[in-house]
XYZ file of C-alpha atoms in Angstrom:
785
model
C -0.018 0.042 0.005
C 1.049 3.614 -0.491
C 2.257 5.651 2.475
C -0.949 7.705 2.319
C -3.184 4.626 2.588
C -0.995 3.130 5.305
C -1.225 6.319 7.400
C -5.004 6.429 6.899
C -5.486 2.768 8.045
C -3.163 3.420 11.091
C -5.298 6.487 12.059
C -8.424 4.305 12.137
C -6.672 1.895 14.559
C -6.358 -0.916 12.029
C -3.198 -2.864 12.894
C -3.965 -6.514 11.918
C -5.856 -8.407 9.230
C -8.451 -9.180 11.907
C -8.939 -5.428 12.497
C -9.364 -4.889 8.795
C -12.083 -7.570 8.498
C -13.894 -6.180 11.507
C -13.890 -2.495 10.302
C -16.886 -1.475 8.208
C -16.110 -0.097 4.764
C -18.279 3.045 5.407
C -16.058 3.933 8.321
C -12.942 3.760 6.162
C -14.687 5.760 3.358
C -15.300 8.516 5.827
C -11.544 9.235 5.843
C -10.459 11.859 3.473
C -7.582 9.615 2.185
C -10.010 6.880 1.041
C -12.086 6.404 -2.004
C -14.080 3.484 -3.457
C -11.044 2.498 -5.632
C -8.639 2.470 -2.641
C -11.118 0.500 -0.520
C -11.556 -2.107 -3.262
C -7.832 -2.500 -3.613
C -7.409 -3.114 0.134
C -10.226 -5.681 0.097
C -8.744 -7.523 -2.908
C -5.258 -7.580 -1.255
C -6.697 -8.920 1.973
C -8.658 -11.645 0.165
C -5.517 -12.642 -1.794
C -3.504 -12.876 1.365
C -6.082 -15.022 3.087
C -6.371 -17.290 0.049
C -2.533 -17.952 -0.173
C -1.506 -17.585 3.476
C -1.712 -21.229 4.135
C 0.309 -22.091 1.005
C 3.386 -19.775 1.057
C 6.510 -21.176 -0.717
C 6.952 -24.872 -0.312
C 9.989 -26.429 1.313
C 12.244 -28.569 -0.766
C 14.711 -31.271 0.262
C 17.852 -29.669 1.796
C 21.297 -30.716 0.608
C 23.467 -30.839 3.737
C 26.617 -32.279 2.155
C 28.414 -28.992 2.675
C 27.743 -25.480 3.782
C 27.610 -24.324 0.145
C 25.020 -26.894 -0.986
C 22.999 -26.208 2.157
C 22.823 -22.503 1.452
C 21.986 -23.034 -2.245
C 19.180 -25.530 -1.532
C 17.844 -23.300 1.195
C 17.125 -20.376 -1.124
C 16.351 -22.277 -4.254
C 12.567 -22.550 -3.678
C 12.380 -18.824 -2.844
C 14.410 -17.353 -5.747
C 13.658 -19.013 -9.107
C 15.793 -16.809 -11.264
C 19.238 -18.437 -11.652
C 21.188 -15.218 -12.133
C 19.507 -13.554 -9.152
C 20.125 -16.667 -7.000
C 23.863 -16.839 -8.173
C 24.467 -13.151 -7.261
C 22.831 -13.565 -3.833
C 24.834 -16.691 -3.103
C 28.101 -15.082 -4.136
C 27.360 -12.063 -1.979
C 26.747 -14.461 0.962
C 30.066 -16.207 0.463
C 28.668 -19.663 -0.275
C 31.865 -21.166 -1.735
C 34.556 -18.639 -0.594
C 34.729 -15.193 0.918
C 31.803 -12.886 -0.099
C 32.540 -11.242 -3.462
C 32.391 -7.511 -3.976
C 30.021 -5.807 -6.339
C 32.776 -4.956 -8.879
C 33.935 -8.589 -9.152
C 30.428 -9.783 -9.970
C 29.865 -6.874 -12.313
C 32.995 -7.794 -14.307
C 32.024 -11.482 -14.367
C 28.424 -10.968 -15.497
C 29.009 -7.936 -17.743
C 26.765 -5.711 -15.622
C 27.294 -2.475 -13.750
C 27.891 -2.360 -9.993
C 24.588 -0.606 -9.515
C 22.690 -3.286 -11.367
C 24.296 -6.057 -9.257
C 23.210 -4.110 -6.166
C 19.661 -3.856 -7.492
C 19.471 -7.598 -8.267
C 20.818 -8.447 -4.757
C 18.252 -6.099 -3.085
C 15.453 -7.729 -5.053
C 16.641 -11.199 -3.888
C 16.840 -10.184 -0.292
C 13.323 -8.681 -0.482
C 12.086 -12.158 -1.488
C 13.884 -13.764 1.446
C 12.221 -11.328 3.884
C 8.685 -11.829 2.415
C 6.281 -13.831 4.581
C 5.899 -16.403 1.786
C 9.552 -17.517 2.335
C 9.018 -18.425 6.018
C 8.210 -22.093 5.288
C 11.339 -22.580 3.096
C 13.603 -20.940 5.712
C 12.100 -22.806 8.594
C 15.010 -25.356 8.880
C 17.551 -22.599 9.473
C 15.202 -20.801 11.735
C 14.585 -23.949 13.897
C 18.344 -24.542 14.224
C 19.106 -20.983 15.381
C 16.120 -20.610 17.720
C 16.864 -24.000 19.254
C 20.517 -23.094 19.947
C 19.372 -19.863 21.692
C 16.819 -21.843 23.749
C 18.873 -24.916 24.610
C 22.556 -23.800 24.575
C 22.879 -20.092 25.532
C 20.579 -17.077 25.466
C 23.016 -14.941 23.357
C 25.306 -16.182 20.661
C 27.666 -14.450 18.316
C 27.020 -14.821 14.635
C 30.369 -16.575 14.270
C 29.372 -18.970 17.076
C 26.116 -19.801 15.260
C 28.040 -20.518 12.065
C 30.429 -22.900 13.918
C 27.609 -24.605 15.776
C 25.725 -25.331 12.518
C 28.959 -26.668 11.064
C 29.334 -29.097 14.014
C 25.696 -30.055 13.747
C 26.033 -31.235 10.136
C 29.679 -32.168 10.275
C 30.888 -29.798 7.512
C 34.477 -29.072 6.812
C 33.883 -25.277 6.548
C 31.234 -23.240 8.299
C 28.719 -20.874 6.712
C 30.107 -17.387 6.333
C 28.924 -15.001 8.980
C 27.693 -12.600 6.292
C 25.226 -15.293 5.119
C 23.632 -15.593 8.596
C 23.514 -11.744 8.782
C 21.529 -11.611 5.539
C 18.937 -14.119 6.827
C 18.333 -12.576 10.285
C 15.786 -9.915 9.142
C 13.547 -12.755 7.849
C 13.031 -14.074 11.426
C 10.854 -11.811 13.385
C 11.515 -13.649 16.688
C 15.328 -13.182 16.553
C 17.102 -10.001 17.297
C 20.596 -8.874 16.107
C 22.715 -6.933 18.602
C 25.676 -4.658 17.583
C 25.897 -6.548 14.282
C 27.710 -9.311 16.133
C 25.283 -11.175 18.490
C 21.886 -12.801 18.119
C 19.203 -13.517 20.811
C 15.498 -14.367 20.998
C 13.331 -11.268 20.617
C 11.867 -11.786 24.085
C 15.168 -11.945 25.893
C 15.063 -8.598 27.728
C 18.483 -8.799 29.566
C 20.333 -7.536 26.423
C 18.469 -4.218 26.604
C 18.637 -3.861 30.397
C 20.734 -0.943 31.625
C 21.565 -3.002 34.769
C 23.531 -5.594 32.706
C 26.874 -3.634 32.809
C 26.322 -2.899 36.477
C 26.056 -6.603 37.224
C 29.320 -7.212 35.310
C 31.041 -4.343 37.206
C 29.895 -5.973 40.499
C 31.543 -9.213 39.469
C 34.764 -7.506 38.397
C 34.943 -5.500 41.624
C 34.847 -8.670 43.608
C 37.782 -10.334 41.896
C 41.503 -9.912 42.586
C 42.675 -12.112 39.742
C 44.886 -10.597 36.995
C 43.712 -13.121 34.362
C 40.251 -14.636 34.291
C 38.751 -17.076 31.747
C 35.627 -15.795 29.973
C 33.694 -19.036 30.601
C 34.131 -18.949 34.452
C 33.434 -15.261 34.388
C 30.209 -15.888 32.414
C 29.093 -18.319 35.131
C 29.856 -15.699 37.773
C 27.861 -13.096 35.823
C 24.830 -15.439 35.651
C 25.043 -16.057 39.422
C 25.342 -12.323 40.044
C 22.253 -11.644 37.937
C 20.243 -14.111 39.903
C 20.990 -12.245 43.133
C 21.265 -8.694 41.680
C 18.518 -6.461 43.074
C 17.522 -4.953 39.728
C 17.353 -8.455 38.119
C 15.144 -9.704 40.999
C 12.697 -6.882 40.423
C 12.616 -7.710 36.734
C 11.966 -11.348 37.449
C 13.847 -12.517 34.359
C 17.507 -13.560 34.117
C 19.382 -16.080 31.969
C 19.142 -19.758 32.993
C 22.466 -20.607 31.307
C 25.807 -18.746 31.287
C 26.690 -16.946 28.074
C 30.142 -15.740 26.997
C 28.550 -13.646 24.324
C 26.320 -11.981 26.918
C 29.423 -11.263 28.942
C 31.182 -9.737 25.877
C 28.113 -7.631 25.244
C 28.015 -6.375 28.802
C 31.718 -5.634 28.671
C 31.389 -3.565 25.524
C 28.519 -1.545 27.101
C 30.247 -0.862 30.431
C 31.955 2.544 30.877
C 34.437 1.400 33.422
C 35.292 -2.258 32.670
C 37.293 -1.568 29.436
C 39.361 1.040 31.289
C 40.432 -1.653 33.871
C 40.477 -4.862 31.777
C 41.230 -6.064 28.295
C 39.708 -9.013 26.447
C 42.443 -11.162 24.907
C 40.969 -14.200 23.046
C 39.055 -16.149 25.690
C 40.498 -14.425 28.715
C 40.067 -11.137 30.516
C 43.335 -9.455 31.577
C 43.840 -6.585 34.017
C 45.102 -3.851 31.756
C 48.257 -3.074 33.790
C 49.119 -6.767 34.024
C 48.583 -7.200 30.285
C 50.674 -4.147 29.480
C 53.535 -5.465 31.640
C 53.423 -9.093 30.461
C 52.243 -9.038 26.831
C 51.463 -5.534 25.679
C 53.687 -3.102 23.795
C 56.991 -2.534 25.530
C 56.324 1.208 26.012
C 53.075 0.317 27.897
C 54.929 -2.133 30.118
C 57.589 0.418 30.951
C 54.990 3.059 31.649
C 53.128 0.647 33.960
C 56.346 -0.071 35.857
C 57.149 3.621 36.349
C 53.542 4.229 37.372
C 53.778 1.641 40.128
C 57.027 2.938 41.466
C 57.010 6.159 43.462
C 59.952 8.334 42.492
C 62.548 8.287 39.674
C 64.064 5.128 38.291
C 67.168 4.536 36.150
C 66.713 2.636 32.886
C 68.729 -0.150 34.423
C 66.217 -0.516 37.275
C 63.339 -0.417 34.857
C 64.974 -3.207 32.824
C 65.468 -5.385 35.930
C 61.739 -5.124 36.752
C 60.469 -5.697 33.222
C 62.562 -8.810 32.857
C 60.873 -10.355 35.894
C 57.353 -9.777 34.571
C 57.802 -9.919 30.774
C 57.027 -13.100 28.880
C 59.555 -12.189 26.152
C 63.165 -11.241 26.622
C 64.054 -7.570 26.769
C 67.563 -6.097 26.441
C 68.793 -2.952 28.160
C 69.121 -1.292 24.761
C 65.546 -1.945 24.013
C 64.494 -0.361 27.331
C 66.703 2.706 26.688
C 65.425 3.208 23.127
C 61.719 2.745 24.083
C 61.986 5.175 27.034
C 63.749 7.749 24.900
C 61.205 7.434 22.126
C 58.309 7.687 24.628
C 59.758 10.887 26.018
C 60.139 12.317 22.545
C 56.550 11.398 21.619
C 55.142 13.146 24.708
C 53.792 10.156 26.572
C 53.338 10.172 30.405
C 57.007 9.146 30.872
C 59.218 12.112 31.939
C 62.961 12.351 31.481
C 64.125 13.304 34.981
C 67.849 13.662 34.629
C 70.892 12.716 32.613
C 72.066 9.146 32.526
C 68.689 7.638 31.780
C 66.687 8.606 34.849
C 62.861 8.631 34.272
C 59.641 9.141 36.283
C 55.929 8.767 35.615
C 53.848 11.895 35.367
C 51.388 10.774 38.037
C 54.060 11.193 40.716
C 54.806 14.816 39.768
C 52.923 17.991 40.637
C 52.732 19.749 37.325
C 50.964 22.755 38.941
C 53.471 23.654 41.582
C 53.873 27.499 41.720
C 57.560 27.436 40.760
C 56.663 26.124 37.333
C 54.366 29.149 36.784
C 57.244 31.359 37.704
C 59.689 29.456 35.352
C 57.242 29.649 32.458
C 56.872 33.410 32.812
C 60.648 33.821 33.050
C 61.236 31.729 29.881
C 58.639 33.659 27.864
C 60.107 37.040 28.947
C 63.629 35.885 28.241
C 62.698 34.747 24.708
C 60.834 37.915 23.974
C 63.718 40.121 25.028
C 66.095 38.312 22.699
C 68.538 38.204 21.102
C 68.323 34.367 20.826
C 65.352 32.384 19.439
C 65.590 29.565 21.951
C 66.845 28.822 25.506
C 67.771 25.794 27.487
C 65.757 24.899 30.524
C 69.077 25.020 32.383
C 68.960 28.838 32.227
C 65.682 28.843 34.219
C 66.868 26.090 36.526
C 69.917 28.050 37.475
C 67.929 31.120 38.250
C 65.309 29.240 40.360
C 67.476 26.345 41.512
C 66.559 26.414 45.207
C 62.784 26.719 44.529
C 62.942 23.860 41.915
C 64.849 21.525 44.243
C 62.436 22.273 47.102
C 59.583 21.328 44.717
C 61.271 18.066 43.742
C 62.547 19.275 40.334
C 66.140 18.210 40.680
C 67.509 19.071 37.198
C 66.894 21.106 34.073
C 65.660 17.990 32.395
C 62.871 17.552 35.017
C 61.980 21.283 34.517
C 61.859 20.851 30.741
C 59.703 17.615 30.930
C 57.210 19.228 33.339
C 56.932 22.444 31.209
C 56.418 20.311 28.104
C 53.520 18.497 29.667
C 51.935 21.717 30.835
C 51.702 22.708 27.155
C 51.833 26.481 27.415
C 50.404 27.807 24.170
C 53.162 30.380 23.780
C 55.996 27.885 23.995
C 57.375 25.185 21.701
C 59.495 22.377 23.149
C 62.315 20.864 21.120
C 64.729 18.146 21.977
C 65.488 18.160 25.689
C 66.129 20.685 27.171
C 65.486 23.456 24.556
C 62.445 25.781 24.400
C 61.375 28.527 21.951
C 58.416 30.720 21.386
C 55.429 29.499 19.412
C 55.320 30.881 15.892
C 59.112 30.658 15.540
C 61.305 27.860 14.214
C 59.588 24.464 14.294
C 62.892 22.664 14.708
C 65.693 23.110 17.170
C 68.375 25.409 15.775
C 71.886 24.330 16.657
C 73.436 26.496 19.364
C 76.501 27.091 17.165
C 74.371 28.634 14.458
C 72.433 30.809 16.987
C 75.573 32.282 18.495
C 77.179 32.655 15.033
C 74.136 34.681 13.964
C 74.394 36.799 17.099
C 77.974 37.638 16.195
C 77.022 38.349 12.557
C 74.239 40.665 13.554
C 76.521 42.508 15.938
C 78.627 43.620 12.962
C 81.730 44.039 15.168
C 83.923 42.161 17.566
C 81.805 40.478 20.328
C 83.867 40.334 23.504
C 84.260 36.960 25.132
C 82.457 37.991 28.302
C 79.507 39.318 26.350
C 79.300 36.134 24.394
C 79.536 34.094 27.591
C 76.722 36.093 29.137
C 74.472 35.501 26.144
C 75.322 31.789 25.830
C 75.474 30.789 29.447
C 73.247 33.275 31.353
C 70.570 33.898 28.675
C 70.560 30.651 26.673
C 71.476 28.342 29.615
C 74.418 26.652 27.932
C 77.073 25.115 30.095
C 80.753 26.234 29.918
C 81.877 23.081 28.174
C 79.196 23.571 25.536
C 80.381 27.093 24.835
C 84.008 25.860 24.645
C 82.987 23.200 22.100
C 81.162 25.803 19.989
C 84.115 28.202 19.874
C 86.292 25.342 18.603
C 83.791 24.240 15.975
C 83.085 27.686 14.446
C 83.867 27.974 10.743
C 82.482 31.369 9.954
C 83.717 33.217 13.028
C 87.246 34.702 13.489
C 88.757 34.309 16.892
C 90.561 37.376 18.289
C 92.194 38.154 21.662
C 89.262 40.360 22.616
C 86.461 38.100 21.308
C 84.899 37.041 18.046
C 84.194 38.632 14.646
C 82.072 37.214 11.811
C 83.826 36.530 8.491
C 81.271 38.637 6.645
C 83.027 41.708 7.982
C 86.579 40.734 6.865
C 87.602 41.544 3.351
C 89.633 38.438 2.321
C 89.765 39.529 -1.405
C 91.858 42.624 -0.798
C 95.364 42.731 -2.401
C 96.889 43.340 0.997
C 95.518 40.111 2.469
C 96.414 38.060 -0.711
C 99.944 39.418 -0.343
C 99.972 38.439 3.326
C 98.908 34.890 2.515
C 101.591 34.552 -0.105
C 104.224 35.712 2.437
C 103.009 33.070 4.970
C 103.098 30.311 2.331
C 106.693 31.242 1.381
C 107.732 31.127 5.018
C 106.041 27.777 5.468
C 107.623 26.401 2.305
C 111.066 27.257 3.673
C 110.631 26.392 7.365
C 107.750 23.839 7.413
C 105.965 25.567 10.303
C 105.813 28.951 11.852
C 104.092 30.711 14.738
C 101.220 33.100 14.110
C 102.788 35.392 16.736
C 106.000 35.696 14.697
C 104.154 36.420 11.462
C 102.090 39.133 13.332
C 105.323 40.654 14.609
C 107.009 40.656 11.247
C 103.891 41.896 9.367
C 102.347 44.069 12.052
C 101.688 47.116 9.848
C 100.065 44.964 7.132
C 97.915 43.180 9.678
C 96.762 46.381 11.338
C 95.835 47.822 7.963
C 93.680 44.768 7.421
C 92.055 45.253 10.843
C 93.830 42.213 12.205
C 94.516 43.317 15.729
C 96.389 40.416 17.184
C 98.089 37.034 16.368
C 95.085 34.976 17.338
C 92.958 36.761 14.853
C 95.709 36.397 12.201
C 95.737 32.674 12.840
C 91.922 32.473 12.500
C 91.728 34.404 9.195
C 94.615 32.416 7.662
C 92.994 29.131 8.637
C 89.604 30.256 7.475
C 90.456 32.060 4.128
C 93.544 30.182 3.093
C 92.336 26.701 4.040
C 93.396 25.342 0.624
C 97.075 25.943 1.529
C 97.236 26.411 5.359
C 96.241 23.496 7.606
C 93.677 23.755 10.354
C 96.195 23.673 13.194
C 95.581 24.893 16.712
C 96.706 28.308 17.622
C 99.479 29.545 17.295
C 100.878 26.946 14.938
C 100.680 27.407 11.085
C 101.571 24.659 8.622
C 101.063 23.842 4.976
C 98.284 21.404 3.921
C 99.856 18.130 2.872
C 98.699 16.071 -0.104
C 97.106 13.509 2.143
C 95.168 16.250 3.921
C 93.850 17.491 0.610
C 92.735 13.983 -0.343
C 90.991 13.494 2.976
C 89.185 16.831 2.673
C 87.978 16.030 -0.805
C 86.661 12.667 0.383
C 84.852 14.221 3.350
C 83.333 16.889 1.088
C 82.228 14.361 -1.451
C 80.632 12.179 1.288
C 78.680 15.129 2.710
C 77.593 16.355 -0.723
C 76.418 12.764 -1.584
C 74.507 12.609 1.731
C 72.662 15.862 1.220
C 71.809 14.862 -2.351
C 70.549 11.401 -1.296
C 68.229 12.938 1.340
C 66.120 14.566 -1.404
C 64.884 17.133 1.113
C 66.326 20.031 3.125
C 68.940 18.977 5.753
C 69.839 20.855 8.902
C 73.431 21.512 9.823
C 72.688 19.812 13.071
C 71.834 16.567 11.298
C 75.090 16.798 9.283
C 77.033 17.361 12.490
C 75.307 14.371 14.208
C 76.111 12.069 11.328
C 79.535 13.182 10.167
C 81.001 14.660 13.343
C 79.473 12.740 16.240
C 78.996 9.405 14.460
C 81.721 9.266 11.743
C 84.310 11.364 13.536
C 84.843 14.010 10.785
C 85.890 17.464 11.843
C 83.037 20.085 12.140
C 85.072 22.546 10.018
C 85.179 20.082 7.151
C 81.416 19.546 7.330
C 80.630 23.197 7.341
C 83.097 23.856 4.499
C 81.347 21.246 2.455
C 78.145 23.287 2.839
C 79.811 26.096 0.940
C 80.353 24.070 -2.245
C 78.539 24.958 -5.447
C 76.179 21.895 -5.214
C 74.689 22.876 -1.896
C 72.320 25.775 -1.286
C 71.171 27.572 1.823
C 67.479 26.870 2.269
C 66.902 28.507 5.695
C 69.173 29.614 8.456
C 70.958 26.405 9.513
C 69.372 24.309 6.703
C 70.790 23.371 3.322
C 69.483 21.522 0.271
C 71.241 20.061 -2.753
C 70.653 21.537 -6.240
C 69.680 18.064 -7.529
C 66.990 17.805 -4.851
C 65.108 20.788 -6.280
C 65.988 19.672 -9.873
C 67.546 23.037 -10.615
C 68.417 23.527 -14.289
C 69.560 26.344 -16.445
C 65.976 26.859 -17.702
C 64.721 27.277 -14.205
C 67.568 29.695 -13.372
C 66.671 31.840 -16.382
C 62.999 31.823 -15.364
C 63.871 32.854 -11.817
C 66.117 35.687 -13.097
C 63.433 36.823 -15.507
C 60.816 37.101 -12.762
C 63.246 38.675 -10.287
C 64.520 41.214 -12.927
C 60.984 42.214 -13.816
C 60.088 42.644 -10.155
C 63.317 44.624 -9.495
C 62.610 46.892 -12.468
C 59.240 47.641 -10.989
C 60.822 48.537 -7.714
C 63.490 50.655 -9.377
C 60.778 52.625 -11.308
C 59.073 53.216 -7.969
C 62.295 54.820 -6.677
C 63.607 51.911 -4.648
C 67.309 50.970 -4.532
C 66.820 47.247 -4.009
C 64.222 44.521 -4.021
C 63.422 41.891 -1.327
C 63.293 38.185 -1.938
C 60.517 37.679 0.650
C 58.214 40.175 -1.031
C 59.068 38.631 -4.434
C 58.033 35.253 -3.081
C 54.821 36.681 -1.716
C 53.761 38.514 -4.889
C 55.079 36.257 -7.621
C 55.212 32.676 -6.122
C 52.977 31.320 -8.910
C 55.462 32.592 -11.555
C 58.491 30.952 -9.942
C 59.760 27.631 -11.425
C 58.535 24.419 -9.738
C 60.868 22.778 -7.244
C 61.067 18.984 -7.163
C 60.096 16.704 -4.247
C 57.402 19.088 -3.025
C 59.877 21.605 -1.643
C 58.559 25.088 -1.075
C 60.385 28.300 -1.918
C 61.999 30.353 0.815
C 63.455 33.954 0.557
C 66.900 32.718 1.473
C 66.819 30.064 -1.298
C 65.670 32.681 -3.811
C 68.534 35.031 -2.781
C 70.988 32.108 -2.929
C 70.046 31.220 -6.437
C 69.818 34.785 -7.649
C 73.406 35.401 -6.453
C 74.588 32.718 -8.897
C 74.038 35.291 -11.652
C 76.941 37.674 -11.837
C 74.529 40.593 -12.428
C 72.786 40.080 -9.080
C 74.147 41.187 -5.776
C 72.702 40.213 -2.380
C 73.501 42.594 0.481
C 72.860 42.709 4.205
C 73.108 40.114 6.927
C 69.416 39.093 6.431
C 70.268 37.784 2.953
C 67.028 38.819 1.276
C 67.833 42.233 -0.270
C 69.038 42.034 -3.866
C 69.892 44.345 -6.753
C 70.710 43.931 -10.429
C 74.083 45.513 -11.144
C 74.548 47.927 -13.969
C 77.366 49.982 -15.515
C 76.099 52.995 -13.612
C 75.989 51.149 -10.293
C 78.394 48.147 -10.251
C 77.755 47.593 -6.452
C 80.780 45.367 -5.640
C 80.484 45.644 -1.889
C 78.216 46.480 1.018
C 79.811 49.943 1.133
C 78.798 50.553 -2.508
C 75.288 49.506 -1.609
C 75.211 51.930 1.324
C 76.428 54.727 -0.977
C 73.453 54.186 -3.333
C 71.082 54.195 -0.358
C 72.552 57.478 0.895
C 72.316 59.021 -2.484
C 68.733 57.955 -3.138
C 67.168 58.347 0.372
C 69.357 60.655 2.459
C 70.732 63.235 -0.041
C 74.242 61.869 0.266
C 74.680 61.795 4.098
C 73.117 60.446 7.215
C 73.905 59.455 10.806
C 74.661 55.794 11.416
C 71.550 55.551 13.582
C 69.284 56.870 10.875
C 70.958 54.697 8.251
C 70.646 51.621 10.529
C 67.001 52.397 11.272
C 66.189 52.628 7.532
C 68.004 49.393 6.604
C 66.622 47.567 9.650
C 63.018 48.547 8.786
C 63.697 47.556 5.188
C 64.815 44.155 6.449
C 68.283 44.522 4.883
C 70.148 44.143 8.199
C 69.148 42.565 11.486
C 70.610 45.088 13.952
C 72.709 48.049 12.987
C 75.450 49.446 10.681
C 78.682 50.030 12.526
C 81.775 52.065 11.565
C 83.842 48.863 11.174
C 81.434 47.558 8.613
C 82.162 50.528 6.384
C 85.835 51.268 7.212
C 88.205 51.092 4.284
C 85.500 51.920 1.767
C 86.831 54.468 -0.763
C 83.423 55.694 -1.728
C 82.331 56.674 1.868
C 83.569 59.122 4.437
C 82.754 58.578 8.180
C 83.038 61.388 10.705
C 81.679 61.387 14.262
C 79.122 58.635 13.633
C 77.971 60.256 10.362
C 78.503 58.566 7.056
C 78.517 60.474 3.711
C 79.362 59.867 0.082
C 82.941 60.901 -0.670
C 83.117 63.839 -3.001
C 82.517 63.137 -6.695
C 80.781 59.712 -6.091
């Protein structure tokens, strides 16, 4: 009947065939949804049903030789069409696993939608009341099992029980039973996994999980079999107050009923875990059979206070079913700390503690968080070590049980302050900054570069140890490993501010090489004494600085000896250097993604034993490009070709021309990227453009000059403005924006706001420039320029 007619019948209170026969036709016709035609159709349908109700579809002889023949003979009298029957059987998995729609569509030359329609039509015939007699054998088997064996059975259990009943080699597929269930009105399917009689009310009772919780609360066993537990649940339900009021409880234990209750309980899955036919306490399962990280976490949770990884290993070996080595414990604990689990690194040497034994909301941590945020905001460094805060608040931290900077870092990390980002222990930075930990060496090198002058040793120590929290030995290691910093008696100077291409320095290097050729080795102090005037004219103030600049800028000839010794590079040294360089270049190329200098140092310095200077020198080869500060990438990784170089130059030159017409002296790579990213050539391996990478590639063209320590300001040189040095660049800025002269403060402010420099322009950055004249902190273009 149509929905309209069905609603009309329902509104008249007609629910059964008997009600229909007892309702006068005039009463039905009084409804607005009825007419004589509709009434006649209802009467004919009723008469047809009464005429054939006793007949239905006859039952044929079942073939019980196998599960497949049983299934085929069961539905044969219901579905006469051979193709329709074949599709339905295949979807039920009568001979193998159920086949998907596409497989049947390919086999029969139909579409997937047509196969679905045919299957739906077949299922509709199975669910029709006429099919009840044909399906009665299967219905009797299933109903009998639920009455005689257990009140609730899983669909898989029904399939296996039918298999045992007939002695088949393979059971019916559970999908076949699932397809038949809607045809049996007295059976109910639960959670698509279990079956019970429709009148069995315990499966819908909200007290069922409570009865199970009462059973579990009364047991102290770590491992319980599901069958004994099902008997305990049945006994509990017989005495449970809610079940007694109901007056109905199962007469037989049921493992499936137990599983159903366990799945519906809110507390049981948090305490226990079902493993095959047993129920395990979660902590016990984690320790004995679960993942190793869960076992270690459980051990630390049960132990009040910190534990060394050796102590954890001793405990886990007493409870673990499989053998665990100390290395496995160390690696798992380290990985768990890195992944942010509830395991905290408490101190050096592999000491750990569970989070539940720590007060993460102690007032001293609030103070430490505020101090770290303020320290990072004030600069000049982008990250600090938790050791800096620990040293400032050491007494308060120890009093609160935080005995090391590692404990402070772990606790702050688990507090998850939205303004902080936590890198590898014990480093912290502000949110929105670098997503990776920048090596301390690169941070301090950048601080020296931005200073633009000699940074005194005590000033650097204050920044590194007091502000960043580095320890003295870490600072010492950094000063030894520096490649782009010149060591002087007073402090440190970045190589960007030393002119190694001047004729005077080239002459000095030749003099040193001649002395070394004659004598084999010589002291930097003696060279400084002999060439004092030449050194001072080059702004080399002492012998240590002379040693640094010779080792840095004449490394092809002068060996990397410790101060004050100078020697020539031997043939074996050159071979070794080339081998190291080739290895590093090959490694960066093989990664096919940007690589941090920290990763290179970890592999080639810490692991392979190469010198840090050699590693950093390899990063200056033509095949490697700077991608970000402290990150490099190989040209092959981005698939850089001459065609792409030409395209980049074309886009950059057009953008620079637009800036020049607007009166600007230079263009910026970051703005170029923002405005013209879609016009830039595609980079391979999904790598995105960065301003530093753009400037690096632009500088490969002889016409392009990149100026300033931010490395994003570029110009296209011309005959009128060749711009060979930073001083030439400053001269153009003075001419264009300051009418030829300005104070260093005004010039610094302009270049800083234009993102050409990071901090300020100093006199030493411009000394020796023939085009400029500096008087009393004012810089001007020399006459006639």
